[in-house]
XYZ file of C-alpha atoms in Angstrom:
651
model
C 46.863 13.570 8.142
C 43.316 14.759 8.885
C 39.918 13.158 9.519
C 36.825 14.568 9.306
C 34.567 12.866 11.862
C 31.863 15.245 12.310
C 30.434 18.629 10.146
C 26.901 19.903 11.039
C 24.981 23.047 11.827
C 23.381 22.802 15.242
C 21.004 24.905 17.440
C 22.877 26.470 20.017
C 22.086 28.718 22.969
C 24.650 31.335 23.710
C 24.892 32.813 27.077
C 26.857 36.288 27.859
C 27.065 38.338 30.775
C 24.672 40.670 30.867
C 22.764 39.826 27.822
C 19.911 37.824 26.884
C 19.879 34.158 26.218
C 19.782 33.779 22.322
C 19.424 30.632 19.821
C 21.378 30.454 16.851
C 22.655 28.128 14.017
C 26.757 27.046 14.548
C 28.484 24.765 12.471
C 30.621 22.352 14.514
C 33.581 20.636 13.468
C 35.294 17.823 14.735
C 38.811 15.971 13.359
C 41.514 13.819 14.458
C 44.688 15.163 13.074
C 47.170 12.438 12.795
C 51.285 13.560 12.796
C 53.854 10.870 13.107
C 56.926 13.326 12.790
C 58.542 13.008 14.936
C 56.325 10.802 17.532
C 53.241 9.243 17.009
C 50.499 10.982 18.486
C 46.720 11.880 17.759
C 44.621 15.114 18.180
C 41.130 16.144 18.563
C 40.319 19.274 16.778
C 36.931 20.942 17.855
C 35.985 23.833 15.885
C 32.713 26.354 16.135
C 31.984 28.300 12.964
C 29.177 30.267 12.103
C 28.039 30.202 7.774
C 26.821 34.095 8.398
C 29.603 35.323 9.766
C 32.448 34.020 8.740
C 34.817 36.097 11.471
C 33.276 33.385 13.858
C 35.868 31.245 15.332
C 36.583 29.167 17.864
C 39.390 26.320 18.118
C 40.086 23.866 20.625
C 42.795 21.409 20.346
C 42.854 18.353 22.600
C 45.344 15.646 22.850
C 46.072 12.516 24.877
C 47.435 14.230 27.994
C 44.866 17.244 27.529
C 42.259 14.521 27.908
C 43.440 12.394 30.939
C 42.743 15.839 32.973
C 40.082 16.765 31.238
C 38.965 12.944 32.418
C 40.050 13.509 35.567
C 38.391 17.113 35.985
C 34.819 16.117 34.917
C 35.162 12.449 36.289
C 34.614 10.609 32.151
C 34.564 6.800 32.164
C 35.821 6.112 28.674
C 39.229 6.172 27.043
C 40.580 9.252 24.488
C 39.658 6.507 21.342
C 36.048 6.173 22.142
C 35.956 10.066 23.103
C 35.428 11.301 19.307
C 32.194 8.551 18.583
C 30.474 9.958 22.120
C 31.182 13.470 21.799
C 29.351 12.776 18.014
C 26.322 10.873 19.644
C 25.805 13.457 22.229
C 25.544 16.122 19.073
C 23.604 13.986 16.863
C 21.162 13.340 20.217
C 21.189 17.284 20.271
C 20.451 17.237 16.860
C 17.061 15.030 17.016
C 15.726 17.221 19.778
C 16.550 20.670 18.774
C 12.924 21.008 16.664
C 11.005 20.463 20.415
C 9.676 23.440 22.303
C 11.155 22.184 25.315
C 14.406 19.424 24.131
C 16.261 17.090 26.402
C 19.816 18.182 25.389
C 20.438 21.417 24.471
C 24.323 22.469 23.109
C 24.977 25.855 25.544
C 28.200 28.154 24.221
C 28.538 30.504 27.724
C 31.077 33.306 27.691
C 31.682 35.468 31.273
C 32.493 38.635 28.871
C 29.261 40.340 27.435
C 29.619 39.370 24.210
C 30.876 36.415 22.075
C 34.236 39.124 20.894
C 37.442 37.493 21.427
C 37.149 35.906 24.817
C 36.904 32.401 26.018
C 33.508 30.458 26.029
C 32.436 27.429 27.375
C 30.605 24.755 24.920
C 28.080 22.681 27.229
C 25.972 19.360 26.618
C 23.125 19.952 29.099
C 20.816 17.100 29.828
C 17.565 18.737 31.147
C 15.177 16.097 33.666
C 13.015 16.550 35.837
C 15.158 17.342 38.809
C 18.326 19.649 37.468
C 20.183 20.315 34.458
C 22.956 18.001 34.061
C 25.943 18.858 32.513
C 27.522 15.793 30.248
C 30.735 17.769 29.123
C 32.171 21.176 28.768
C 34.978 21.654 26.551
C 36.968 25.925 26.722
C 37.274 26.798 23.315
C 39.458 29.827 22.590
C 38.779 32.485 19.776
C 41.130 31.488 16.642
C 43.693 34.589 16.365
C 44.226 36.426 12.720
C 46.291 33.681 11.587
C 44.112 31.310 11.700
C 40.764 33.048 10.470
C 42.978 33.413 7.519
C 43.874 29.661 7.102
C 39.967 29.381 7.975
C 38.801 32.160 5.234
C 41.443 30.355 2.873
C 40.448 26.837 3.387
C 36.598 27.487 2.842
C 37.658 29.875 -0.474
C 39.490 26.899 -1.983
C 36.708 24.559 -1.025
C 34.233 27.004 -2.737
C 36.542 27.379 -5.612
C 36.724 23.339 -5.658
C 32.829 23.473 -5.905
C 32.377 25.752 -8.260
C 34.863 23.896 -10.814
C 32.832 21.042 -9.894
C 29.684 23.015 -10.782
C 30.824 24.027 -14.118
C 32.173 20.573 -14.976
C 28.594 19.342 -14.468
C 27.408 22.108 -16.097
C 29.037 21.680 -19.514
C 28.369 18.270 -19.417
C 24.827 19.050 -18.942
C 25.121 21.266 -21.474
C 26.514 18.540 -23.734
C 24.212 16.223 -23.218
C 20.887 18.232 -24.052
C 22.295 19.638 -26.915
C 22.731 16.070 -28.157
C 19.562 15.225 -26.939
C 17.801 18.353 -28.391
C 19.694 17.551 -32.419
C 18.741 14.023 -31.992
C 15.165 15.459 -31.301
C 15.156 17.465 -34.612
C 16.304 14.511 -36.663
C 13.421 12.261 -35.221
C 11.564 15.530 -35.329
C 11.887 16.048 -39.604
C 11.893 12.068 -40.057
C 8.313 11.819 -38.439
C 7.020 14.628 -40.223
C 8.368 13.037 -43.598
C 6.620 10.347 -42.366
C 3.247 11.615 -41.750
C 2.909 13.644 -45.562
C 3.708 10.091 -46.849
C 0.935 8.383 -44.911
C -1.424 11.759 -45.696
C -0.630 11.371 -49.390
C -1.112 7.600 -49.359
C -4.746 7.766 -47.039
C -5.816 10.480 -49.443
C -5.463 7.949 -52.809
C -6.787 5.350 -50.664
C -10.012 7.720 -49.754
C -10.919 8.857 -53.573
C -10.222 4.699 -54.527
C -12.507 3.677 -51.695
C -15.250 6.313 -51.893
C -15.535 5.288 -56.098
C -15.842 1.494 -55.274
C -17.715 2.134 -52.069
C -20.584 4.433 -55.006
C -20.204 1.633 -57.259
C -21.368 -0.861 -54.910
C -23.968 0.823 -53.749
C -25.570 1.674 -57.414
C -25.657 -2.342 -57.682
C -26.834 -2.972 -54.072
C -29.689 -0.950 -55.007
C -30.827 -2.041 -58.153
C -31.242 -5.188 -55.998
C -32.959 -4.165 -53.323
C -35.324 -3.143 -55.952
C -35.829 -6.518 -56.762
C -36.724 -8.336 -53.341
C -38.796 -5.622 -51.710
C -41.983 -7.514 -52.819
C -40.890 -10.592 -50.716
C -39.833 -8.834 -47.767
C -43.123 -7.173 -47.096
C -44.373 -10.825 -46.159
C -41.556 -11.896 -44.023
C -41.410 -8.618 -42.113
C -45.452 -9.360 -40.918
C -44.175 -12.760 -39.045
C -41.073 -11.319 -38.675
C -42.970 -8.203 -36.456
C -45.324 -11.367 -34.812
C -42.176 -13.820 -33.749
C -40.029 -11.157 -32.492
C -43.200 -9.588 -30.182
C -44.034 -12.982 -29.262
C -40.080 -13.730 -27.846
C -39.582 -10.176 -27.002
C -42.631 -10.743 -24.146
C -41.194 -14.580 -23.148
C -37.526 -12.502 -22.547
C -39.438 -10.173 -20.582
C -41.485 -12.152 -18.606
C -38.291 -14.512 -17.799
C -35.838 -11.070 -16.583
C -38.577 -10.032 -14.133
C -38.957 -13.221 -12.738
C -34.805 -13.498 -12.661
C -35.169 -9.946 -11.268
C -37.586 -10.363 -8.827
C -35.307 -13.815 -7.340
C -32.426 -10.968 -7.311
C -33.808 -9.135 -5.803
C -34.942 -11.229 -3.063
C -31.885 -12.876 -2.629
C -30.284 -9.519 -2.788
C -32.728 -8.576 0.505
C -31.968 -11.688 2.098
C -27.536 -11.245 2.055
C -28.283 -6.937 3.350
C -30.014 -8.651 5.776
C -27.136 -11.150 6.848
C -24.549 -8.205 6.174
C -26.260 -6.035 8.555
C -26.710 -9.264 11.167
C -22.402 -9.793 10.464
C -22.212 -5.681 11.244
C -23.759 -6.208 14.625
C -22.080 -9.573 15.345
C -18.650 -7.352 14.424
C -19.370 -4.192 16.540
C -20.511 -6.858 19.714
C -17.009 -8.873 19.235
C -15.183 -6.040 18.747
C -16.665 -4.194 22.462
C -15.856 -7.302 23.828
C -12.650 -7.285 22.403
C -11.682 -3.707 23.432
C -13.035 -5.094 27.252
C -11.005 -7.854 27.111
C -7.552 -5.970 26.576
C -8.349 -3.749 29.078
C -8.956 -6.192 31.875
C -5.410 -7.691 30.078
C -3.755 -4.279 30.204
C -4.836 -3.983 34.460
C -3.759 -7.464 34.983
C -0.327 -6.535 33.508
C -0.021 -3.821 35.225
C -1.137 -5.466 38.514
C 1.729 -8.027 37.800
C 4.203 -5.044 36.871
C 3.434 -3.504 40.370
C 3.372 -7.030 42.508
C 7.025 -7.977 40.780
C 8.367 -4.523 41.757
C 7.148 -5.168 45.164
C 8.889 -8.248 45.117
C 11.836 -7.158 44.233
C 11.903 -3.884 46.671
C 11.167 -7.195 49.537
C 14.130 -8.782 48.241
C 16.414 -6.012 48.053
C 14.937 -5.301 51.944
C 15.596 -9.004 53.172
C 19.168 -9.027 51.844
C 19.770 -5.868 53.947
C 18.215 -7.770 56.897
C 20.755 -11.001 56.414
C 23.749 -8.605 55.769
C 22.814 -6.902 59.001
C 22.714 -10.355 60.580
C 25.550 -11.595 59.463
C 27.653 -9.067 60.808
C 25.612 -8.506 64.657
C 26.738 -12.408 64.537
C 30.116 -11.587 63.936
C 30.123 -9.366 66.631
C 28.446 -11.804 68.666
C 31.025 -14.037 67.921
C 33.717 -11.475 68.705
C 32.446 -10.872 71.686
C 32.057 -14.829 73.265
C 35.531 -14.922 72.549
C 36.890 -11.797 74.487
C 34.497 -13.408 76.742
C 36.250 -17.033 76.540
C 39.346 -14.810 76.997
C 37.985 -13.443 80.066
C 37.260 -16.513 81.659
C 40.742 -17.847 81.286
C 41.898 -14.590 82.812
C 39.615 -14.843 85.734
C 40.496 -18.920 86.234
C 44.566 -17.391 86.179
C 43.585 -15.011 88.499
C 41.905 -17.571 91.112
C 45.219 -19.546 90.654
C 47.423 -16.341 91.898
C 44.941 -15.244 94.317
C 45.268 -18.873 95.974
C 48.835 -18.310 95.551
C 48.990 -15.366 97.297
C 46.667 -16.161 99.894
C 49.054 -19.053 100.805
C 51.524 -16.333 100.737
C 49.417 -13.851 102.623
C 51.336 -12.999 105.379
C 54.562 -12.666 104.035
C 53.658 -10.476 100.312
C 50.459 -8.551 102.029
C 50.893 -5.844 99.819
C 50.685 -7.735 96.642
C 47.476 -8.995 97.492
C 46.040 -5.730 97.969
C 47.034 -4.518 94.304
C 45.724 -7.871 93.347
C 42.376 -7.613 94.536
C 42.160 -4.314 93.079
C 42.766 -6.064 89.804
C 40.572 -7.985 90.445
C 37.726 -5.465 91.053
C 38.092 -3.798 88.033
C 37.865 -7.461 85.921
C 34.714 -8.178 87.643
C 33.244 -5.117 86.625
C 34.222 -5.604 82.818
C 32.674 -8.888 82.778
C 29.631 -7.549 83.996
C 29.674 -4.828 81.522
C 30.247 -7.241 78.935
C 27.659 -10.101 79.883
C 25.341 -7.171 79.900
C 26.492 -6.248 76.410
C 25.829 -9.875 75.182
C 22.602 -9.981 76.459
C 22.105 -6.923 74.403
C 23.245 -8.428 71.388
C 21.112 -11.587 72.106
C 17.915 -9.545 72.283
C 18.558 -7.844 68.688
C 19.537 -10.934 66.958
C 16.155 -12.561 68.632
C 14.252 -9.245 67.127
C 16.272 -9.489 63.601
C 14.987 -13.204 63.386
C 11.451 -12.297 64.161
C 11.413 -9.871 61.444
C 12.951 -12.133 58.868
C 10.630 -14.438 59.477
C 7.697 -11.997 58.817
C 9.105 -10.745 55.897
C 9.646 -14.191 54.194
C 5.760 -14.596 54.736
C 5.084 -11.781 53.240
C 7.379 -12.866 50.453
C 5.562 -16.097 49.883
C 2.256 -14.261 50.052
C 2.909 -12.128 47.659
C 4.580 -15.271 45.418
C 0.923 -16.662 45.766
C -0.716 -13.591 44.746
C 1.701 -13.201 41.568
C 1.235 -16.767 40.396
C -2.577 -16.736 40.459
C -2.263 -13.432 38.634
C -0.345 -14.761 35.745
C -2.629 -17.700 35.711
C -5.333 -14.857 35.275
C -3.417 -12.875 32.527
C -2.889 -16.438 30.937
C -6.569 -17.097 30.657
C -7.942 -13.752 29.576
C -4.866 -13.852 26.850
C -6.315 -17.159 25.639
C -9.453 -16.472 25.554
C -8.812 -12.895 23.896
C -7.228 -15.153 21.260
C -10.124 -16.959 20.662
C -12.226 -14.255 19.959
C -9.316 -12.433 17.739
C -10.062 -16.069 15.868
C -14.022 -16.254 15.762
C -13.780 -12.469 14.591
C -11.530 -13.495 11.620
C -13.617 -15.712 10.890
C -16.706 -13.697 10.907
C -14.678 -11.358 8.702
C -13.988 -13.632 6.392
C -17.451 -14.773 5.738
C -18.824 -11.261 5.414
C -16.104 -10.601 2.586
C -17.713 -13.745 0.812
C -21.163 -12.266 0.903
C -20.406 -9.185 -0.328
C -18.251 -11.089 -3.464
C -21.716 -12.936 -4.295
C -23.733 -9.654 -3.586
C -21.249 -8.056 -6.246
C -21.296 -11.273 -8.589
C -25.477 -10.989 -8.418
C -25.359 -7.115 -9.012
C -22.919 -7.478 -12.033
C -25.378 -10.410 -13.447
C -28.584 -8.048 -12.484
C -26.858 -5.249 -14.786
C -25.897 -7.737 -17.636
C -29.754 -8.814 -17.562
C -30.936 -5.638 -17.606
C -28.652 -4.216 -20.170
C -29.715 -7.555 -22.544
C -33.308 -6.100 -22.226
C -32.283 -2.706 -23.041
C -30.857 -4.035 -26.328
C -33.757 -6.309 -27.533
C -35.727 -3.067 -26.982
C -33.880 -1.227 -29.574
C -33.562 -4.155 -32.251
C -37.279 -4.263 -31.653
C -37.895 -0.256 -32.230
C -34.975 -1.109 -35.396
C -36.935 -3.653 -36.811
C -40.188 -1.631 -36.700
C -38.503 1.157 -38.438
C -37.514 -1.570 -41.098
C -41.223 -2.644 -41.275
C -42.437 0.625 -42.204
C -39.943 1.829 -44.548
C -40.510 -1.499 -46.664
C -44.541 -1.087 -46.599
C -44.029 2.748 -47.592
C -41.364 1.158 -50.831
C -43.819 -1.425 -51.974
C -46.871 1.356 -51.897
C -44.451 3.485 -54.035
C -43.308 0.795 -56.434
C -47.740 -0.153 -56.453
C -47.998 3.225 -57.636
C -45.522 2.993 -59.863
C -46.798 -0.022 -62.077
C -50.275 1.787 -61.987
C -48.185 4.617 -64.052
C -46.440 3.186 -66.513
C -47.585 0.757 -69.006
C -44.223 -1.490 -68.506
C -44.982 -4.568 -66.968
C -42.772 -6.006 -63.655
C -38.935 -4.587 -63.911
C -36.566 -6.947 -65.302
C -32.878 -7.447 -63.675
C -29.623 -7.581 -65.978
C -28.343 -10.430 -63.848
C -29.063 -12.669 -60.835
C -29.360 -11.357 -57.410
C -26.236 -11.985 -55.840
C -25.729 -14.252 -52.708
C -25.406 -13.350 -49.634
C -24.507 -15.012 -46.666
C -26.349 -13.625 -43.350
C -24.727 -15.725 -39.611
C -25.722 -15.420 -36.436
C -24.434 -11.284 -36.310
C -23.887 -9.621 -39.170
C -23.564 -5.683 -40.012
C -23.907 -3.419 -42.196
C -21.161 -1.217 -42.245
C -21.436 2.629 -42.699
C -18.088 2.933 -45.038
C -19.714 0.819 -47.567
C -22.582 3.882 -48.349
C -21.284 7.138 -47.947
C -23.797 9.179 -49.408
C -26.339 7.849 -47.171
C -24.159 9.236 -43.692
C -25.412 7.155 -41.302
C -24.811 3.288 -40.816
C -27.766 0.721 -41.169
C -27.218 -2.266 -39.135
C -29.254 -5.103 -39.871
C -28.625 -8.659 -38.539
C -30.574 -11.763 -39.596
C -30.850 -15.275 -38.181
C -32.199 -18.400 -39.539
C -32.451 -22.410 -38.644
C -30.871 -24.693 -40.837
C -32.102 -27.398 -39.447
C -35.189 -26.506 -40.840
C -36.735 -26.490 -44.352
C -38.556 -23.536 -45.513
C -41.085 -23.187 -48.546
C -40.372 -19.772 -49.937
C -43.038 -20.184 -53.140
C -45.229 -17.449 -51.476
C -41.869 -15.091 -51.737
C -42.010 -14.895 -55.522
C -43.710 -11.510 -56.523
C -45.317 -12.191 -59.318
C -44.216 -14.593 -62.267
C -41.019 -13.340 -63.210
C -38.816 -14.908 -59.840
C -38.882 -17.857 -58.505
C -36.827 -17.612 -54.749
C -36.368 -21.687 -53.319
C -34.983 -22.846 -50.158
C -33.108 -26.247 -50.088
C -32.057 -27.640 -46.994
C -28.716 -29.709 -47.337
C -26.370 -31.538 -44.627
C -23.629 -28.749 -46.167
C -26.388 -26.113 -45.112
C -29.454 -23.883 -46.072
C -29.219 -22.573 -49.689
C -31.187 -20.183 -51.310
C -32.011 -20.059 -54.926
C -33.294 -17.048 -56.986
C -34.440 -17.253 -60.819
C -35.320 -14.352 -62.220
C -37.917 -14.178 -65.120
C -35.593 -11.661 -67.611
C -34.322 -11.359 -70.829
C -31.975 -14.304 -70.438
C -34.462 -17.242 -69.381
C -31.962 -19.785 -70.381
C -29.754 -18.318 -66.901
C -29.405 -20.905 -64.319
C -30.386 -20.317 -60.702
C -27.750 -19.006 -58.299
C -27.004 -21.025 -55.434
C -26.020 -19.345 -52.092
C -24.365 -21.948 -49.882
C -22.051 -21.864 -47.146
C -19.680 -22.135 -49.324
C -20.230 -18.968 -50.922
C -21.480 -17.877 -54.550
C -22.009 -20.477 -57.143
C -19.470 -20.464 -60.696
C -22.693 -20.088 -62.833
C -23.595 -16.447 -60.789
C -19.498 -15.549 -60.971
C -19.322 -16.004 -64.847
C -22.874 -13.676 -65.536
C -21.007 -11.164 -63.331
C -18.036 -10.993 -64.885
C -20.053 -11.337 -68.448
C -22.158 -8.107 -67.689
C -19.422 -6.190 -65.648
C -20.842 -6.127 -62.619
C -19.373 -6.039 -59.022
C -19.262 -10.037 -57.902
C -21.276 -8.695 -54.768
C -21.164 -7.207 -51.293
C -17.277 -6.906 -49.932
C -15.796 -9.333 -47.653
C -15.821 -7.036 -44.546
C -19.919 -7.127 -45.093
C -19.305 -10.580 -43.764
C -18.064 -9.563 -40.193
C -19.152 -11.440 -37.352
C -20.895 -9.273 -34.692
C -20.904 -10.918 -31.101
C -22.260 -8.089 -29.179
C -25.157 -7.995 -31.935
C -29.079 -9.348 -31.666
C -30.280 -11.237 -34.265
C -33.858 -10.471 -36.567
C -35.639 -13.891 -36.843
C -37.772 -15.078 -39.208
C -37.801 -13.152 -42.210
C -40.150 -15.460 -44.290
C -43.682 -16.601 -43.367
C -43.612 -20.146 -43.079
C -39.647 -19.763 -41.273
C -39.851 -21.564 -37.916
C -37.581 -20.189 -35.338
C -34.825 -22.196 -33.459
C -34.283 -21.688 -29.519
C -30.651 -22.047 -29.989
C -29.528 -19.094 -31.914
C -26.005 -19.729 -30.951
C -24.940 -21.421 -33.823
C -27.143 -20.482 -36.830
C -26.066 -20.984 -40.312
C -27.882 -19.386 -43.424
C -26.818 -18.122 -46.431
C -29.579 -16.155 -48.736
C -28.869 -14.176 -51.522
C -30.098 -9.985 -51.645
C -31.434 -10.291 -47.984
C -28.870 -7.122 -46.957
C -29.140 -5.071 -50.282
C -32.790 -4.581 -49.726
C -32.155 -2.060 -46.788
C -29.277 -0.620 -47.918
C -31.006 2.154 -49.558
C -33.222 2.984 -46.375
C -33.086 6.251 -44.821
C -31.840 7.282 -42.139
C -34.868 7.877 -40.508
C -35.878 4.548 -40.163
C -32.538 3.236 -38.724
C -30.940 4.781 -35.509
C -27.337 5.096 -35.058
């Protein structure tokens, strides 16, 4: 059974005699073969191939007992298990420095022969420093022999074979699945496209429908335009006056609101630019503040290493100590022994000199004895006075050094109560500048919210301009209409122009439009809006052209209705209410009677927010300041400018 533990290409420098140092790419290989027939043992397999050339090599096979010398040769502290997993985190720490101009470990393969051709090589993990080049491990790997670059050059043709199978298998399915895909795409393809005649064909008949009703409409809408041109010539003139008149209060309010903007908008650059400053000054004193923090750390660093290289001493010191008093010790009791010998020697020299004359000889050899004990006695007391006088010196220098211990214990502690304080009081500014942070961020979120309602105001103004220019353009095509239709009468001998029904009613809100797909002839759109009080009541006698129409204004609790009676053929036709309700039955029957469209389609009755209302069509209309709700309803307002042209209306 084999394990792959390790497969990589690496950087390595080969070395050979006689020959320049080159770098090049190896693969290295490492497994744990496994055979438990017939004993149990494991094996490390090392192997160094090269992807270019695939002659490249080199085997080594190491087992249990292979290892123990190889642990005993290079002096290794860990077992054969753990050998694998460090051998691996030496390559992979290879590995991360191999991309450095100048790495840490470097993988060496050195071979004594001159070239890299069947011989032995050495594979080294060299650690460089500063002071040598240590060697972690070297492992002799031997060249593989024919037989096995065969069973190599087999083994990596099956695995390619393996691949490619693997490659193909992919590759049909791929294959497969986009040619699914691309039918599937077809199919969605053709249904689409069915799709898109069907909605061609069904927005052409909707086109030709709408473009007939759409000409229809307009034919009608214009026949009653004819009608109220008269009475819109007087409502444009206060029309013109009430709109100047609120156009100038608008204006005079937005440059008062802009000038306060503006001023206010002075006023926060000014505190932005005072928060700048404050920033930039906290944030010098911050930078100051962590370097004084950075020295005092570093001050403390140095004072604890210090401390430690004075503990380390004093230790030596006491050791020493201990053992001169051990000696000292030693020494009192040879002395002790010495004593006793001398007091036994006293007793035998009494002895003897009470046997002096008769063992004379004795004596003599005695006394010699005893010379040569008094001299070692001497030598020693002199020796233990020795000893005294270094174990007096040894104390003396203890002593100094355990002041200069407690000095420096001083000197760290009010240190650390220094770092402590300049931390704190770092932290406090870290705080304050937060803070100050903070508060900028909410000026500049009311500098934005007062820009944003700066260009809101200004682009209001921008749009009362044009419904202004818009509503002059109305002016002037209606004066030009009634001078033509004056000119007119003059010609012919007809009296006033009779209508074959009642104008129909039309409900104008707060922002209405005229929309451009209603008159496609004209090709442009008209937009028109109209806004009137109903609280108020409004006298519309001087509307009435002449005495064929009589237009009324009622003012209800429903709403403001507008009646119209024309002075035709048919003087026995009611008058047509326009309410908020809509058209009245009377108006709905006489349509349907003559044939004629029932009025202006319902998307003519859009609501426009983004529009500007025109105020005060009629002379005697009063205006209301709250134009947010307004509610009137008057019947062939719109039709009249329907058939304006283009020129007086821009898009």
């Amino acid at each position: 059974m084999t394990e792959l533990l390790f497969n990589k290409t690496l950087q390595v420098l080969v070395k050979c005699k006689d020959c320049d140092d080159r770098r090049t790419f190896i693969r290295v290989s490492i497994e744990l073969q496994l055979t438990s027939n017939p004993i149990h043992k494991k094996d490390l397999v090392v192997r160094l191939t090269d992807d270019a050339d695939l002659y490249f090599l080199y085997n080594l096979v190491i087992s249990e007992e292979d290892f123990q010398s190889l642990k005993v040769q290079q002096g290794l502290l860990i077992d054969f298990t753990s050998f694998p997993q460090k051998f691996i985190d030496l390559l992979d720490q290879c590995i991360a420095e191999q991309d450095k101009d100048n790495p840490r470990f470097l993988l060496q393969l050195s071979s004594t022969s001159s070239a890299l051709d069947h011989s032995p090589a050495s594979l080294n993990v060299v650690e460089t420093n500063a002071f040598k080049h240590l060697t972690h491990l070297s492992l002799k790997l031997l060249p593989g022999s024919d037989v096995e670059v065969k069973k190599y050059l087999a083994t990596c043709l099956a695995t390619v074979k393996e691949e490619k199978e693997q490659l193909q298998q992919r590759l049909r399915k791929t294959e497969e699945d986009l040619s699914r895909q691309l039918s599937y795409a077809q199919q969605t393809l053709s249904e689409k496209s069915r799709e898109l005649d069907k909605l061609r064909s069904e927005w052409t008949s909707q086109t030709t429908s709408l473009s007939s009703r759409h000409t229809q409409d307009l034919t009608a809408e214009r026949e009653k335009a004819l009608e109220i041109q008269t009475k819109l010539q007087q409502q444009n003139d206060q029309l013109r006056r009430e709109l100047e008149a609120a156009h100038q209060r608008s204006t005079q309010q937005l440059q008062v609101r802009l000038s306060e903007l503006e001023t206010s908008n002075r006023e926060l650059t000014e505190k932005k630019y005072k928060s700048d400053s404050t920033i930039r000054d906290l944030k010098a004193k911050v930078l100051g503040l962590e370097e004084e923090s950075q020295r005092a750390k570093q001050q403390v660093v140095s004072l604890r290493r210090e401390n430690s290289t004075l503990d380390s001493e004093c230790h030596d010191k006491e050791r020493l100590i201990n053992q001169l008093q051990t000696r000292v010790a030693v020494l009192e009791q040879e002395i002790k022994d010495k004593d006793q010998l001398v007091l036994r020697t006293k007793e035998v020299l009494e002895a003897t000199q009470q046997q002096k004359n008769s063992v004379e000889e004795t004596s003599e050899s005695k006394q010699l004895q005893i010379g040569k004990l008094e001299a070692t006695v001497k030598s020693l007391s002199e020796e233990l006075i020795k000893a005294n006088g270094i174990i007096k010196k040894l104390q003396g220098d203890l002593k100094a050094l355990v002041g200069k211990i407690k000095v420096k214990n001083t000197v760290t502690v009010s240190q650390e109560k220094i770092l402590q304080e300049t931390t704190e009081r770092l932290q406090r500014e870290q705080r304050e500048l937060q803070e100050t942070q903070q508060k900028l961020r909410l000026k500049e979120e009311e500098v934005s919210k007062l820009r944003e309602q700066l260009e809101a105001t200004v682009q209001k103004l921008d749009e009362s301009r044009e419904v202004l220019k818009t509503n002059e353009n109305v002016i002037t095509w209606l004066n030009k209409q009634l001078n033509e239709n004056q000119l007119s009468r003059k010609q012919e001998a007809v009296g006033m122009f009779e209508t074959p029904q009642a104008a129909a009613g039309l409900r104008l809100g707060t922002h209405n439009m005229l929309d451009s797909k209603s008159f496609p002839s004209l090709g442009q759109p008209y937009p028109v809006t109209s806004t009137l009080n109903s609280k108020h009541s409004f006298p519309l006698s001087s509307l009435s052209t002449g005495p064929r129409s009589v237009l009324t204004l009622h003012n209800q609790s429903a709403g403001t209705k507008v009646q119209f009676n024309p002075m035709s053929a048919k003087p026995n036709m009611p008058p047509v209410e326009v309410g908020n309700g809509g058209l009245a039955a009377q108006h709905q029957s006489s349509n349907k009677e003559n044939g004629e469209p029932l009025g202006l389609d319902s998307k003519y009755f859009e609501r426009r927010d983004n529009s500007i209302p025109l105020r005060g069509l009629v002379p005697s209309m009063h205006l209301n300041k709250d134009v947010t709700k307004p509610s009137v309803n008057m019947g062939g307002v719109k039709p009249a400018l329907q058939s304006a042209p283009s020129a007086y209306f821009p898009g």
